[in-house]
Short mmCIF file of C-alpha atoms and ligand atoms in Angstrom, two decimals:
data_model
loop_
_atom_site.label_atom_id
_atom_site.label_comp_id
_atom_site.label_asym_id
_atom_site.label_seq_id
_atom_site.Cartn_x
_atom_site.Cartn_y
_atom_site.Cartn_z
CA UNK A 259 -22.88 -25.78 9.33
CA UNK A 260 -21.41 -23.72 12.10
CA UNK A 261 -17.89 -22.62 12.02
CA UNK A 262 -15.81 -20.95 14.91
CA UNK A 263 -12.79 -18.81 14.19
CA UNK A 264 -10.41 -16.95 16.60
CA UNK A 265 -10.52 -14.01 13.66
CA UNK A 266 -13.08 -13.35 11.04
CA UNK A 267 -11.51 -10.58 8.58
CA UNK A 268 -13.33 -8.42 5.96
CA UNK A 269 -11.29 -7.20 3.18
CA UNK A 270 -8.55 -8.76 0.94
CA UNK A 271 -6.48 -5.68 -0.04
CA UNK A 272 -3.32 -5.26 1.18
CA UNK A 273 -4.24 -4.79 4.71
CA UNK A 274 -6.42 -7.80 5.02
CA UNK A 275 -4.11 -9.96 3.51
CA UNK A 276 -1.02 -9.31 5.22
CA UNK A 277 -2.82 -9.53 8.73
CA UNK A 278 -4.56 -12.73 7.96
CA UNK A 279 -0.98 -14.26 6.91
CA UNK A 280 0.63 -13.06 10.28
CA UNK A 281 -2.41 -14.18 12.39
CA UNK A 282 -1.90 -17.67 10.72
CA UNK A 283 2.03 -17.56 11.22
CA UNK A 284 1.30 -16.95 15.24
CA UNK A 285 -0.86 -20.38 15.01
CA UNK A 286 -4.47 -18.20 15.07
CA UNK A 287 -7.29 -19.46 12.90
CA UNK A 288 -8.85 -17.32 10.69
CA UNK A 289 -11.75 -17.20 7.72
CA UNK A 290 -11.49 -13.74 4.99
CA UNK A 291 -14.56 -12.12 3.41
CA UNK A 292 -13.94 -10.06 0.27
CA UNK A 293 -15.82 -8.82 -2.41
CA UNK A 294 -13.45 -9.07 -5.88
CA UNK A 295 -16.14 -7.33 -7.66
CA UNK A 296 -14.65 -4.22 -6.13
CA UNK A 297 -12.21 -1.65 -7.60
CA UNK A 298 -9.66 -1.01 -4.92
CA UNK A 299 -6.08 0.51 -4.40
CA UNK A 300 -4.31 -2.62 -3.79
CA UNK A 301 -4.94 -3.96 -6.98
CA UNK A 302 -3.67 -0.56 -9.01
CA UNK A 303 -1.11 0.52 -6.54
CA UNK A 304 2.17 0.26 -8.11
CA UNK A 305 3.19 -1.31 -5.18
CA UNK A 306 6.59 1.22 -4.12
CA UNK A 307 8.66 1.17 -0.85
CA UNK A 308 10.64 4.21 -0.79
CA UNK A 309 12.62 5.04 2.78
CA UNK A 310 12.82 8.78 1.82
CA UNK A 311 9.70 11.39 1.18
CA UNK A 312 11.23 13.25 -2.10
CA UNK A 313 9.00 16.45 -1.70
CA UNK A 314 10.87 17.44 1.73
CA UNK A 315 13.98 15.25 1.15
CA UNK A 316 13.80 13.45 4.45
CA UNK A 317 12.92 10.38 5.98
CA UNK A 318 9.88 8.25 5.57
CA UNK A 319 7.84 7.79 8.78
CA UNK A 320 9.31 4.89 10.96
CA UNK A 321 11.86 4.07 7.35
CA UNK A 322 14.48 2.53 9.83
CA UNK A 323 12.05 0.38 11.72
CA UNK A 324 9.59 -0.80 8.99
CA UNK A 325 12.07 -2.08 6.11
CA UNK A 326 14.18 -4.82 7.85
CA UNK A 327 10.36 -5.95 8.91
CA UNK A 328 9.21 -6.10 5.42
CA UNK A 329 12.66 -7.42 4.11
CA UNK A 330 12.30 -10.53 6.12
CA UNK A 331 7.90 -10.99 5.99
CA UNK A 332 7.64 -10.65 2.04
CA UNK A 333 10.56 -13.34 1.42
CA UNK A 334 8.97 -15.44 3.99
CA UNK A 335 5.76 -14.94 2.18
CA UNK A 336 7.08 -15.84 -1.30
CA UNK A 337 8.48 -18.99 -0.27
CA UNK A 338 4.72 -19.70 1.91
CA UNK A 339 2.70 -18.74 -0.95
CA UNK A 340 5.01 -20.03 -3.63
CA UNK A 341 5.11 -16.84 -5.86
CA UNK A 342 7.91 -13.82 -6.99
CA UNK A 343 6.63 -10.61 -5.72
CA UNK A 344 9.19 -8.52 -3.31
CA UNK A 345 11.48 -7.03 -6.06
CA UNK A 346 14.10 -4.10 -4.79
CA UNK A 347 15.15 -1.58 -7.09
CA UNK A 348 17.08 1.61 -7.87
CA UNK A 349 14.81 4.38 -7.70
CA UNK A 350 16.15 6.95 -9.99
CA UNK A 351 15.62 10.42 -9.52
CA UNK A 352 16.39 13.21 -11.86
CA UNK A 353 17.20 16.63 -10.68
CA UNK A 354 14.59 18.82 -11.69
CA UNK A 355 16.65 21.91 -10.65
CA UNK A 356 20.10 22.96 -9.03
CA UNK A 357 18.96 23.97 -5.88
CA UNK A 358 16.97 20.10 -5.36
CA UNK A 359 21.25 18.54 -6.24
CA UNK A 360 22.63 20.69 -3.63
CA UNK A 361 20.32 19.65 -1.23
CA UNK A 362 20.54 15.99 -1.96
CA UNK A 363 24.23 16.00 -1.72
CA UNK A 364 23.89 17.83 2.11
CA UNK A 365 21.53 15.43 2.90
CA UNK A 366 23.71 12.45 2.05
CA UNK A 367 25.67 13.62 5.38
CA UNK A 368 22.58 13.10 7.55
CA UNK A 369 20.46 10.66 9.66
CA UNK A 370 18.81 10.16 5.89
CA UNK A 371 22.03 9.79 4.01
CA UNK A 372 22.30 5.67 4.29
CA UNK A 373 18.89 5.97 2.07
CA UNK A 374 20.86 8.49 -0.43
CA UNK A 375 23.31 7.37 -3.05
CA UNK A 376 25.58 10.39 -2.84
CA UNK A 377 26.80 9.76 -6.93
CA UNK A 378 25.52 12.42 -9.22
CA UNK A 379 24.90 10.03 -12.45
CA UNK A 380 25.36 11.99 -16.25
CA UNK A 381 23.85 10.53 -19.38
CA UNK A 382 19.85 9.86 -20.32
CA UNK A 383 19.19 5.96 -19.87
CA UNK A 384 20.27 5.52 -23.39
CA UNK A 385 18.42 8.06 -24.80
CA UNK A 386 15.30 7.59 -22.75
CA UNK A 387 15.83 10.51 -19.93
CA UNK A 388 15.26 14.21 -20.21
CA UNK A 389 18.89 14.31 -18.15
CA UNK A 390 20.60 18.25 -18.00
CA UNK A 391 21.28 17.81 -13.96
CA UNK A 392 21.72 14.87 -13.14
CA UNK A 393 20.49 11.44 -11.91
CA UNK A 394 20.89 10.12 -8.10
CA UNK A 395 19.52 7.25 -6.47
CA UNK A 396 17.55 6.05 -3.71
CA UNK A 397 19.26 2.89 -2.06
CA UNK A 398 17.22 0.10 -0.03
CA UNK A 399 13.71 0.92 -2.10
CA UNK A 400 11.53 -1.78 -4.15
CA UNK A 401 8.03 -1.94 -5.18
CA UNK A 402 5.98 -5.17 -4.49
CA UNK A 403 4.15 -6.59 -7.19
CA UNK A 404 0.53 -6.26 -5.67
CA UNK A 405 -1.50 -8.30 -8.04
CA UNK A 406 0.29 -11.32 -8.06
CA UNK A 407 0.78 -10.78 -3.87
CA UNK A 408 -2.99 -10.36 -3.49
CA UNK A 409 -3.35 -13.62 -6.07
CA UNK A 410 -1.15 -16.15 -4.46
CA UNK A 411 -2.51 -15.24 -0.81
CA UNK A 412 -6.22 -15.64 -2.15
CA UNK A 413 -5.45 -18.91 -3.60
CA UNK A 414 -3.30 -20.15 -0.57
CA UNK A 415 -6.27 -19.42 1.66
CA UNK A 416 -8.72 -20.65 -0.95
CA UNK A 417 -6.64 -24.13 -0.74
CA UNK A 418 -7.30 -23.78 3.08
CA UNK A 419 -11.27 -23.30 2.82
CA UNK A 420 -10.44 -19.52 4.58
CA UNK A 421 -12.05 -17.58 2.24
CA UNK A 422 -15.49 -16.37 1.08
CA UNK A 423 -15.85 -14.52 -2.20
CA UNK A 424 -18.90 -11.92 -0.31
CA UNK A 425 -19.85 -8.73 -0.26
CA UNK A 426 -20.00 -8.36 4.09
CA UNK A 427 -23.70 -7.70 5.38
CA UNK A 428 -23.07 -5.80 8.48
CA UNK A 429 -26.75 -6.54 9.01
CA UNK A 430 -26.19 -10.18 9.84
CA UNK A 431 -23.52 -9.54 12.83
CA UNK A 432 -24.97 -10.72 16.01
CA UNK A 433 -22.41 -9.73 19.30
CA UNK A 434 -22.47 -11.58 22.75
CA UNK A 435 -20.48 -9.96 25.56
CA UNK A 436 -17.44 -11.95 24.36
CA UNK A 437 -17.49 -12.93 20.97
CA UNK A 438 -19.67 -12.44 17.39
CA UNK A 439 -20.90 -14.24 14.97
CA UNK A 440 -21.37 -13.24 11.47
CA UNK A 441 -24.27 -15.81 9.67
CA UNK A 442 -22.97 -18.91 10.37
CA UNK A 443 -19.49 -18.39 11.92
CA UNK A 444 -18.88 -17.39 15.18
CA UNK A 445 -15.09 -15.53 16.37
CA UNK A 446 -13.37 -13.88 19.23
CA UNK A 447 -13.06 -10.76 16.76
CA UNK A 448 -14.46 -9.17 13.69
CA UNK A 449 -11.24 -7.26 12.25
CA UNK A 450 -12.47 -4.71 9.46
CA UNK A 451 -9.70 -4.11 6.87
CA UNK A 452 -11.84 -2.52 3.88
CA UNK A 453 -9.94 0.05 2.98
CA UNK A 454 -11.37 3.01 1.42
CA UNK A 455 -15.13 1.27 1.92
CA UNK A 456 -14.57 1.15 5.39
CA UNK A 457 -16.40 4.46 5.55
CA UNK A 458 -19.38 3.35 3.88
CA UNK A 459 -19.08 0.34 7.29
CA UNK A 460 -21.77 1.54 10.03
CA UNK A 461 -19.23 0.67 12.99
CA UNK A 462 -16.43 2.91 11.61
CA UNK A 463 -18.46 6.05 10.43
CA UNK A 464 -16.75 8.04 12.66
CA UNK A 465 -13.39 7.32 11.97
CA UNK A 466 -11.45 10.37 10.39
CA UNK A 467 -10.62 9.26 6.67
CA UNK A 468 -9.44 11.94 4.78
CA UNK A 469 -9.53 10.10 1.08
CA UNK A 470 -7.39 10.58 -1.44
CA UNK A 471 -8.24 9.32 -5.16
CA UNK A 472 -5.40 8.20 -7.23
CA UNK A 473 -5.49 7.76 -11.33
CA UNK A 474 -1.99 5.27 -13.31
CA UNK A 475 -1.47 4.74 -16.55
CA UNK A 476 0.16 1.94 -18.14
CA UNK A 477 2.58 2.74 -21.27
CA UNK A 478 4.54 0.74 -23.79
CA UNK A 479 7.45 2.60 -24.91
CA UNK A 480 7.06 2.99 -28.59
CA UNK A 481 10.66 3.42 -29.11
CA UNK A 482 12.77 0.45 -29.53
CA UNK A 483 13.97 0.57 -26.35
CA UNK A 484 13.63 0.04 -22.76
CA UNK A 485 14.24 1.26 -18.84
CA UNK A 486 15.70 -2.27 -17.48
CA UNK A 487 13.00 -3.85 -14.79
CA UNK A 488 15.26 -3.17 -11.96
CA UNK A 489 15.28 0.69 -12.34
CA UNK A 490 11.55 2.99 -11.19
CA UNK A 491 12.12 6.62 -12.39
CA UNK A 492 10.80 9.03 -10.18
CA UNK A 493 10.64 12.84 -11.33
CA UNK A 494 6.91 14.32 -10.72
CA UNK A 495 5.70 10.86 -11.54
CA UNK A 496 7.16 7.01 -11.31
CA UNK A 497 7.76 5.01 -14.46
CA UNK A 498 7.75 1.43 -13.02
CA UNK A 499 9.11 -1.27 -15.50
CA UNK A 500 6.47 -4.50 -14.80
CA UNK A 501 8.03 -6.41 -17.38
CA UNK A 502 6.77 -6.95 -21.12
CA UNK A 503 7.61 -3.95 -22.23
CA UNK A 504 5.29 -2.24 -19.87
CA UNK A 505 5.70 0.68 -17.18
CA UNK A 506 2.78 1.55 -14.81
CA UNK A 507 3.25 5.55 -14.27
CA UNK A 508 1.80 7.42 -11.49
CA UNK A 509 -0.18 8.87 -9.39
CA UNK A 510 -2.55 11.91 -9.10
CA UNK A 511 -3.53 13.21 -5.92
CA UNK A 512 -7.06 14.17 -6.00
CA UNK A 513 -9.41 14.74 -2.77
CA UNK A 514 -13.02 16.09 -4.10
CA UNK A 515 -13.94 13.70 -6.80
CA UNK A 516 -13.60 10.00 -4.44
CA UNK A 517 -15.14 8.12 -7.54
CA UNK A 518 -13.78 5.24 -8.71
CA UNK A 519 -13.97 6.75 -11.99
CA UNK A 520 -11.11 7.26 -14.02
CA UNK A 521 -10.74 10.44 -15.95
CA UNK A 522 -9.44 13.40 -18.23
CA UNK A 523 -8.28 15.38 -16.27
CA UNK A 524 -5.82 12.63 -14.54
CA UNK A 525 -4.84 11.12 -17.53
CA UNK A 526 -4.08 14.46 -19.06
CA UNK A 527 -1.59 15.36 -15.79
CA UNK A 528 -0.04 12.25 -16.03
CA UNK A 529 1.05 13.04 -19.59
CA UNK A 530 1.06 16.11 -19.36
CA UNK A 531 4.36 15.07 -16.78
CA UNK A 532 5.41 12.24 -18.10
CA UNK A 533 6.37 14.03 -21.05
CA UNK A 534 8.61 16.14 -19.39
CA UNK A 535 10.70 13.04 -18.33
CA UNK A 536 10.81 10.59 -21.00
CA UNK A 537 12.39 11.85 -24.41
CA UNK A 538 11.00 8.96 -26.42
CA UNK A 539 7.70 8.50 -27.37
CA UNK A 540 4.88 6.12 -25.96
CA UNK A 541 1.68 4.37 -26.26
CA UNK A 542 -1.15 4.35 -23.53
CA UNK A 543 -2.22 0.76 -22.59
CA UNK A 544 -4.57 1.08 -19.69
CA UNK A 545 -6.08 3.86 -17.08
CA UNK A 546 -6.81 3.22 -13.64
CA UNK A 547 -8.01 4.41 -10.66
CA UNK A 548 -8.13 3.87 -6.90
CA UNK A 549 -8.94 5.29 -3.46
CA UNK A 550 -6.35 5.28 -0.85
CA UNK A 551 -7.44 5.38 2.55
CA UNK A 552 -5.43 8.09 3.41
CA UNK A 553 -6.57 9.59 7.60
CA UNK A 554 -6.76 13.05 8.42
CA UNK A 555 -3.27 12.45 10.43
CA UNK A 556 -1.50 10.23 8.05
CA UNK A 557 -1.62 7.53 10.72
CA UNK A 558 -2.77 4.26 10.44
CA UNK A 559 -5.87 3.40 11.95
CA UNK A 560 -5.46 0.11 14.27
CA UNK A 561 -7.41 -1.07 17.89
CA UNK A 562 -10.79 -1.89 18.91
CA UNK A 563 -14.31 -0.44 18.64
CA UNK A 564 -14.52 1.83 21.97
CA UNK A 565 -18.31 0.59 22.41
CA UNK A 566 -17.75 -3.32 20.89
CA UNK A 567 -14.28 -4.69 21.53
CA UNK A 568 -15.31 -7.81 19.74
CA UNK A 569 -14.98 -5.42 16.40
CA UNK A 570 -11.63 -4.06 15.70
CA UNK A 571 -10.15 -2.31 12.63
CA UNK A 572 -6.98 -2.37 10.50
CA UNK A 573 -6.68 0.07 8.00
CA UNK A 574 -5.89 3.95 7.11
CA UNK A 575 -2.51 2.65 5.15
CA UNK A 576 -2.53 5.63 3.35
CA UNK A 577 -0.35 5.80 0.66
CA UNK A 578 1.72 3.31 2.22
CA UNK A 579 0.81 0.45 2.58
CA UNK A 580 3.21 -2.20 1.42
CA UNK A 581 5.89 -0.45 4.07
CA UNK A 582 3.34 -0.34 6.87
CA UNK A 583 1.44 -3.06 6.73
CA UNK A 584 3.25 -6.17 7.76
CA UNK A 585 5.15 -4.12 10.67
CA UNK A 586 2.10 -3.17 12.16
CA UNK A 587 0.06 -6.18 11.54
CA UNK A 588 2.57 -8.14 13.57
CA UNK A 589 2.47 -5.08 16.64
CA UNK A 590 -1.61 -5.33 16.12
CA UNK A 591 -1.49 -9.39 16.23
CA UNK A 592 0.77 -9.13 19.50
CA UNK A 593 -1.68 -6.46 20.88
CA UNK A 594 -4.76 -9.23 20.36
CA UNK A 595 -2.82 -11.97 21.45
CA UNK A 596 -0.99 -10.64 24.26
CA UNK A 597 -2.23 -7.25 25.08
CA UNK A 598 1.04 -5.67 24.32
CA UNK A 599 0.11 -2.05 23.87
CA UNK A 600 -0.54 -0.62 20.42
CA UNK A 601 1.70 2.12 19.23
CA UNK A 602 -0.41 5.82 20.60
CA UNK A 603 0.30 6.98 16.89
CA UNK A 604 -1.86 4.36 15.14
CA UNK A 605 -3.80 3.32 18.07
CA UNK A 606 -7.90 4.33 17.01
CA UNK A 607 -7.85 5.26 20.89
CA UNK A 608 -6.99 8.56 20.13
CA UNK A 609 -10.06 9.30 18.44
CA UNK A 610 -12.16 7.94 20.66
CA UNK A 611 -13.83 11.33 22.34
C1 LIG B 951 -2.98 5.14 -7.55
C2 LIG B 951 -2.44 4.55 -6.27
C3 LIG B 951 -1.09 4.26 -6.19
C4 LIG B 951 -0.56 3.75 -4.99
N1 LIG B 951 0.77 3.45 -4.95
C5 LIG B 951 1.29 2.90 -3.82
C6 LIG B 951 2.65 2.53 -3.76
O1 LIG B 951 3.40 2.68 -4.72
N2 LIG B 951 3.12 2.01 -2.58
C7 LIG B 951 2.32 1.83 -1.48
O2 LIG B 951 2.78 1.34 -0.45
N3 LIG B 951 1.00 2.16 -1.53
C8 LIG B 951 0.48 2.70 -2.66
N4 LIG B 951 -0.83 3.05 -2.71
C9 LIG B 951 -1.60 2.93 -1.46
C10 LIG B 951 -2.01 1.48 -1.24
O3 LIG B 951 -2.68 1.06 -2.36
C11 LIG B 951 -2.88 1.40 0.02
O4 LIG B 951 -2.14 1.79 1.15
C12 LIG B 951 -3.35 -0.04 0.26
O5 LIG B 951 -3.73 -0.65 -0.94
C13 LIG B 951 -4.51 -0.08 1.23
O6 LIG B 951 -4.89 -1.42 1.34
P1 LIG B 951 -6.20 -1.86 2.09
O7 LIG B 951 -6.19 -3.32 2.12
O8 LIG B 951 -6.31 -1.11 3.37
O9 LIG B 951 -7.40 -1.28 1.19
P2 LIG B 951 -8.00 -1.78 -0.22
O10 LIG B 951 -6.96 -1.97 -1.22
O11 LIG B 951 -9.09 -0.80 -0.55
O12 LIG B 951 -8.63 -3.18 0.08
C14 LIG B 951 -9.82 -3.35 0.81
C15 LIG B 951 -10.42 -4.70 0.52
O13 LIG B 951 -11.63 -4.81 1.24
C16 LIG B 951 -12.65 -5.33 0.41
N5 LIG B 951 -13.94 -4.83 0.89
C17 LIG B 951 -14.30 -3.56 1.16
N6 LIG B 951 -15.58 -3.51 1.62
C18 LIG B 951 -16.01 -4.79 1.63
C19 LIG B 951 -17.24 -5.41 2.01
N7 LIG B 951 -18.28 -4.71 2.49
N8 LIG B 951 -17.37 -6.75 1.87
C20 LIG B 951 -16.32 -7.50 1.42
N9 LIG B 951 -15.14 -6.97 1.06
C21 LIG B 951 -14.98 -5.64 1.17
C22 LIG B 951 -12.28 -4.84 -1.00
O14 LIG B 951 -12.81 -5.66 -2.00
C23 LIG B 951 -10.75 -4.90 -0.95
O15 LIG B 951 -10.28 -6.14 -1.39
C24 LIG B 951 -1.41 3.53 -3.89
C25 LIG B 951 -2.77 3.77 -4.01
C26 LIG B 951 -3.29 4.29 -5.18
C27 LIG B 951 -4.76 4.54 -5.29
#
């Protein structure tokens, strides 16, 4: 039977997801494609919004624009999709050295400073916390719980009869001047949102993905105690409480080795550092590993194919993507509806040479 769609999008990750929910919110009809046999970074990512960059102390890229976006979509989506998964939290962050306090308490009288709680906090978490110099906080920060996000929005559309469980065949795409058709169901657009794979897609190939692997751990304290669920602890790595006793702690940073693989040497490093934070002892539960799809400008990658506008792409969300994602997938839904331009910085125009 034939089906017609304004979009047809391939990928269920983060991306995917929060793009098909605002093209549906603006009234647009849409069918999803994704393969669930695949490993990706939206299902490991410990799903962290953070308005400040610790390793240069300043602000994240577009902080002041993107979180009142995301503090009113995610809300709106748990009450849509009838799930919990938008949490904020304290993001705790303990001084590693003097010179990282005294530049944390100039900052606090910056542009940055409404992201910086300017309290220098003593003790160690009840005897959790390697503490000598102090804890501060950042303010306005959360994580998003990405598994049971990615859940609820696969069974909402499921409900709908929007979504194939399919591995895409970019062999069975067939393009007229102004729309495509991919098998049986024709659309205005193709959007490709498949993350990482996306360079594996024969449309994108040239696109400049500069990968970057990532390896968590989950832990169980083995202690009899506990770092309450609204606290993340961030010092080298994050210890994320995700409730039963259990903290996802993360990430490496690795750009040769883009398997999916997990291994020593990243479980080792993580640790390796984790033991330099926590003072109590704990018990490894699970390993993991992703790919972000991290661009050699760590800028999104958003617009249309130069040759085939009926194929466009949404991805490159780097290591980011709960923040970016439902800002620009509103910009990039107003852009397809209504030609309002894209923003240059995350517009795939500028690659187009
Ligand atoms: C270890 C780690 C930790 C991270 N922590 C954070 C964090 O704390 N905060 C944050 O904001 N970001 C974090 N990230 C980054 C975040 O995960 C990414 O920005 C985001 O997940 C990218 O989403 P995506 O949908 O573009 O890609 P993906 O998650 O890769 O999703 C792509 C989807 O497309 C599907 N797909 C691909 N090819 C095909 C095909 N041919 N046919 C059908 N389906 C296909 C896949 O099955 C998948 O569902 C982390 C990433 C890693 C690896």
């Amino acid at each position: 039977m034939n089906k017609k769609v304004d979009y047809i999008i391939v990928g269920q990750g983060i991306a995917g997801s929060i793009l098909a929910l605002t093209l549906l919110k603006k009234g647009k009809s849409v069918i999803v494609i994704d393969d669930a046999k695949l490993n990706t970074a939206s299902k490991i990512a410990a799903g962290l919004y953070n308005p400040v960059v610790f390793k240069r102390l300043v602000k994240s890229w577009l902080a002041d624009n993107l979180l009142p976006y995301m503090n009113e979509f995610y809300p709106e989506m748990e009450k849509l999709l009838g799930a919990e998964f938008y949490f904020s939290k304290r993001i705790l962050k303990p001084f590693a050295e003097e010179q990282e306090k005294v530049l944390w308490l100039k900052k606090t009288e910056e542009g940055i400073g409404k992201y910086l709680n300017e309290t220098i906090y003593t003790g160690d978490l009840n005897g959790i916390v390697f503490n000598p110099l102090g804890i501060s906080e950042v303010l306005h920060a959360g994580n998003l719980d990405t598994i049971s996000f990615l859940n609820s929005c696969k069974e909402y559309l499921k409900k709908k009869n929007l979504f194939i469980e399919e591995q895409f065949d970019y062999s069975q795409i067939s393009m007229t001047k102004n729309s495509v058709s991919y098998k049986d169901i024709s659309a205005d657009k193709i959007i490709f949102c498949e993350g990482y794979k996306a360079t594996e897609n024969p449309f994108l190939k040239w696109l400049p993905f500069k990968l970057t692997k990532g390896e968590t751990l989950t832990i169980k304290l083995t202690h009899d105690c506990a770092i309450p669920f609204r606290i993340v602890l961030n010092k080298a790595v994050f210890i994320l409480p995700i409730g039963n006793d259990l903290y996802k702690v993360g990430a490496t940073y690795e750009w040769e080795d883009l398997s999916e693989k997990i291994t020593e040497k990243g479980k080792s490093e993580l640790i390796d550092k984790l033991q330099k934070v926590l003072k109590v002892p704990f018990e490894i539960i699970n390993h993991q590993a992703g790919v972000r799809p991290t661009v050699n400008d760590r800028r999104p990658l958003i617009g249309l194919h130069p040759e085939h506008p009926q194929l466009a792409v949404f991805n490159g969300m780097g290591t980011k993507g709960v923040m970016l994602a439902p800002f620009f997938a509103n910009q990039f839904a107003n852009f397809l509806e209504t030609a309002t331009p894209l923003d240059k910085e995350v517009d795939i125009a500028r690659f187009y040479s």
